[in-house]
XYZ file of C-alpha atoms in Angstrom:
257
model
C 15.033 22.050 0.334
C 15.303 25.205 -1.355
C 11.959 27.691 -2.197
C 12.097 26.791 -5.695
C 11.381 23.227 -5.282
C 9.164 24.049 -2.198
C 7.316 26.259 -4.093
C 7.239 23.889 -7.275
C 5.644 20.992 -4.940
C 2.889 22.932 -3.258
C 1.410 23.933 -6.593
C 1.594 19.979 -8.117
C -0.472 19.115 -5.057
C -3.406 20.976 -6.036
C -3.020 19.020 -9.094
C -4.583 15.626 -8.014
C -5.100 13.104 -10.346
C -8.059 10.773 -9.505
C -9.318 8.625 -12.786
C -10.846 5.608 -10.284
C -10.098 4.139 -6.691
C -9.179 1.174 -6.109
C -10.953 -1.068 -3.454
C -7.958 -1.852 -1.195
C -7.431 0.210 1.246
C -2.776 0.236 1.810
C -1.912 0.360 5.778
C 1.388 -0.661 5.035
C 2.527 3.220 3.962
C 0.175 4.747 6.761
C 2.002 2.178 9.577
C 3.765 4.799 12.308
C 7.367 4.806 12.392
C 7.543 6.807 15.207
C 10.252 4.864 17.787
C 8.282 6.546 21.049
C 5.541 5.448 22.959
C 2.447 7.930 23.395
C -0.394 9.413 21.545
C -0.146 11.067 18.329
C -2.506 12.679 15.982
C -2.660 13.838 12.167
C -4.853 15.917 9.859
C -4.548 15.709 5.714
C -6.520 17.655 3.689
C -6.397 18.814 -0.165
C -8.556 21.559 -2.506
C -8.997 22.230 -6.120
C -11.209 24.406 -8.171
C -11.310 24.858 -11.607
C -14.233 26.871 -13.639
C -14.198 27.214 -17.031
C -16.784 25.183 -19.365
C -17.528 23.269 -16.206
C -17.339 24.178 -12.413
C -14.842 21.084 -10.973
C -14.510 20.785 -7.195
C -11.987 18.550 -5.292
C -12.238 17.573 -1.766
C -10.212 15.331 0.655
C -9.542 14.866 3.682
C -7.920 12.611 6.465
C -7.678 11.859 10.395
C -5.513 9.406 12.223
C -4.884 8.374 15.486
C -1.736 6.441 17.102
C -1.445 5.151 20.443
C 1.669 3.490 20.783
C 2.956 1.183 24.072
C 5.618 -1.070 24.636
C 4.599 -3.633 22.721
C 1.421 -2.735 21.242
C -0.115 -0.576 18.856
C -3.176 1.093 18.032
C -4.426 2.723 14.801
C -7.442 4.136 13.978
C -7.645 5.770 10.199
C -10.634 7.965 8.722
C -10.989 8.884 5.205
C -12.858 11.252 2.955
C -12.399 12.270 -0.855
C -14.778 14.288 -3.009
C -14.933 15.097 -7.240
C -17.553 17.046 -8.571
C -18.268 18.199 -11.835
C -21.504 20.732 -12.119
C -23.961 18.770 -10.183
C -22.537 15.431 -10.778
C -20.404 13.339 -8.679
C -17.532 12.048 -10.174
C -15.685 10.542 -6.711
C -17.464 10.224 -3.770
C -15.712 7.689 -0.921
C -14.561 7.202 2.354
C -13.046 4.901 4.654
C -12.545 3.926 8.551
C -10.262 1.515 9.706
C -9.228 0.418 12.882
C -6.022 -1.869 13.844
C -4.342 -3.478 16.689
C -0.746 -4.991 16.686
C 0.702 -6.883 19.464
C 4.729 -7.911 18.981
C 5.282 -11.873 19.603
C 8.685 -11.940 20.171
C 12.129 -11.410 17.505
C 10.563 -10.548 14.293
C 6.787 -12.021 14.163
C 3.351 -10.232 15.283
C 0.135 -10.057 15.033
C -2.911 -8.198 13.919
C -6.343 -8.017 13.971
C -8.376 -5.069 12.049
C -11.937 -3.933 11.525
C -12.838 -1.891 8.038
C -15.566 -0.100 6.917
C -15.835 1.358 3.601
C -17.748 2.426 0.543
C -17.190 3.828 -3.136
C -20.246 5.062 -4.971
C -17.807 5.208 -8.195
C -17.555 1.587 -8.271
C -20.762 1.341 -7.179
C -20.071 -0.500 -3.652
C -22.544 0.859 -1.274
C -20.858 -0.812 1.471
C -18.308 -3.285 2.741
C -16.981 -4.469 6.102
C -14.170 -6.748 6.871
C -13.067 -8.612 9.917
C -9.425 -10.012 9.554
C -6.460 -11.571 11.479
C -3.401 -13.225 11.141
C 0.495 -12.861 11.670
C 3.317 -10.765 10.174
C 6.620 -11.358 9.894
C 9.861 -8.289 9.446
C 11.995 -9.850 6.787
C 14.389 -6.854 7.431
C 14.335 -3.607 9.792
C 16.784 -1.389 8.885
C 17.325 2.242 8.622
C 17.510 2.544 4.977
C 15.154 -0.464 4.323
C 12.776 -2.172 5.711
C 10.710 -5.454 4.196
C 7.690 -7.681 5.663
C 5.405 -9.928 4.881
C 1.879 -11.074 6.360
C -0.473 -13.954 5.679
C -3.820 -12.717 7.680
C -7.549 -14.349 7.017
C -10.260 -11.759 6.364
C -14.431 -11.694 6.310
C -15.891 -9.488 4.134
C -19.450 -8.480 3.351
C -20.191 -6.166 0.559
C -23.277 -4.417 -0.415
C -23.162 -4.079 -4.575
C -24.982 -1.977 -7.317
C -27.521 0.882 -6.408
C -30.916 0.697 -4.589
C -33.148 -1.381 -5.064
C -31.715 -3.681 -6.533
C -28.265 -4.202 -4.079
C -26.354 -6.901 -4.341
C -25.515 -8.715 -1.053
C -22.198 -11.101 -0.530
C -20.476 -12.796 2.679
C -17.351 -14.013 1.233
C -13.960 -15.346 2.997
C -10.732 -14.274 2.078
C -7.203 -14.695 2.428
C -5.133 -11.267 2.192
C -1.277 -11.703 2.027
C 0.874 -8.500 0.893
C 4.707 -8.227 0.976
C 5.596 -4.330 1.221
C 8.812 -2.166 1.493
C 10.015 1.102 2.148
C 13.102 2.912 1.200
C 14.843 5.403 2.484
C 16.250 7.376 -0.071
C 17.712 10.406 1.975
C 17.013 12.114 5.513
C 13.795 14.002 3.626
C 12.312 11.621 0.549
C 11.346 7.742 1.246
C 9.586 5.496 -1.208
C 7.043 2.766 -0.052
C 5.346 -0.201 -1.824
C 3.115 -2.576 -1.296
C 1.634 -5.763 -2.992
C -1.923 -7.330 -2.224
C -3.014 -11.058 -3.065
C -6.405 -11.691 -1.552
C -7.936 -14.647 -3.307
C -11.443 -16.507 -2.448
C -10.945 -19.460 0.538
C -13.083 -21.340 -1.556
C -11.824 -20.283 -4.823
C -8.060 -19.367 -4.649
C -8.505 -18.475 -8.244
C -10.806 -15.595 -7.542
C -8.455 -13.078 -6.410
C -8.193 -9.486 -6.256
C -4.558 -7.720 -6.946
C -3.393 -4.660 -6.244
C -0.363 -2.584 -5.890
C 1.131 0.668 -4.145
C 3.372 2.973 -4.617
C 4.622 5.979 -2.771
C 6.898 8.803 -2.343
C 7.388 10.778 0.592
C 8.782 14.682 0.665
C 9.472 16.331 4.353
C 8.696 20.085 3.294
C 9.833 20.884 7.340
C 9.361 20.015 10.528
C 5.294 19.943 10.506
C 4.692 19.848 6.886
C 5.509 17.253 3.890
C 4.014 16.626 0.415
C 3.370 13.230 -0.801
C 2.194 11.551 -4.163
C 1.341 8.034 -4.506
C 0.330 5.662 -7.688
C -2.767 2.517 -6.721
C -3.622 0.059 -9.269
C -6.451 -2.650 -8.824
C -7.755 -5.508 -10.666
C -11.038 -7.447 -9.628
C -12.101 -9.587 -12.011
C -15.144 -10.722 -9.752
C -16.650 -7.699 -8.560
C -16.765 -6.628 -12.898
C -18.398 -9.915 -13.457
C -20.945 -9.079 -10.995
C -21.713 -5.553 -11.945
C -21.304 -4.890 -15.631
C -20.774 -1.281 -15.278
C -17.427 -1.440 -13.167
C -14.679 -2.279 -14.589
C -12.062 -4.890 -13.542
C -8.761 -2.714 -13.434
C -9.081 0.709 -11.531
C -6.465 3.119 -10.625
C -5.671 6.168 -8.601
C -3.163 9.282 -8.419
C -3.182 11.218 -5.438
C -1.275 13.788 -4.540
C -1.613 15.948 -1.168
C -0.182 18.113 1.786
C 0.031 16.420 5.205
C 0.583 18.096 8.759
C 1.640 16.494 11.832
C 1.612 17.524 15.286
């Protein structure tokens, strides 16, 4: 890639768009596809300031972990991101997730994951989920590849503001179908679709979709934007203040090593 366009995509990341987050958290474009075994780490992190009428600051930040055998897999994800305005705080949520994957045999495997989150925009203090279930490769190529998984999930949430929180212990299933492109040796475009309805209630669901585009900047060092669009119909009936649809643009720097 030449400096121009180097240059041209380290000043758009500083330029990160964040109108809400949604609630699901996407795996599928953080997945390794790294075709050794071992241990690998990686640090993200992103900055903006702007002062003019208002002081804005904009904080995130990232850690992962891969440990990688034969036939297993291990991922463990941690997430921070940060927007405020003055004194107020615009964005203020983080994430941990951690995920095991053991291969079955030809193209089917399966996964169990642990989740804790929260998102004081969209007023969930907390939530932690429980799920498992099996995934199948539809396709595992170079250039493309395609799965699909069907896994049940517990959730509980924590809702609203103190005192007066909210408290639900729902079951759900979550089934996505997600694909990634390879669009040359440097760029590759992911996305992934969520349907997690209600056990109970398959016509309480929550939607979501996301998309991604990948730039290697060199050998340590790539940029990366990606679109997220949610709609939860139940948690806006619940709290009146949160709307159903929410949406995210994030752009950011990411170094490997």
């Amino acid at each position: 890639m030449n400096s121009g366009l180097t240059t041209l995509f380290l000043l758009v990341c500083l330029a990160i768009g964040t109108p809400l987050l949604g609630q699901i958290v996407n795996i599928e474009d953080k997945r390794s596809d790294r075709d050794t075994t071992g241990t690998f780490w990686q640090i993200d992190f992103g900055g903006n300031w702007t002062e003019n009428t208002r002081s804005v600051v904009t904080l995130s930040g990232a850690l992962r972990l891969d440990i990688l055998r034969e036939k297993r897999q291990w991922l463990l994800l941690g997430n921070y991101n940060l927007v405020r305005a003055d004194q107020d705080r615009v964005l203020n949520d983080g994430f941990g997730h951690l995920r095991y994957g053991q291969e079955l045999g030809g193209a089917w495997s399966w996964e169990a994951f642990a989740q804790l989150q929260y998102n004081r925009r969209l007023l969930i203090d907390q939530r932690a989920l429980l799920g498992t279930g099996p995934r199948f490769q539809v396709q595992d190529r170079e250039k493309l590849d395609l799965a699909i998984g069907v896994l049940v999930m517990y959730e509980y949430n924590e809702l609203g503001d103190e005192p007066d929180l909210l408290f639900r212990h729902d079951y759900r299933l979550s089934t996505y179908l997600t694909a990634q492109m390879k669009l040359t040796d440097d760029v590759t475009l992911a996305s992934t679709s969520y349907y997690q309805p209600l056990i109970d209630r398959l016509g309480e669901s929550r939607l979501s979709s996301v998309n991604s585009l990948n730039v290697r900047l060199g050998q340590h060092l790539s940029f990366g934007t990606s679109f997220a669009i949610t709609y939860d119909g139940l948690l806006a009936r619940l709290l009146a203040s949160v709307p159903g649809t929410s949406f995210r643009w994030r752009n950011l720097l990411r170094i490997t090593f």
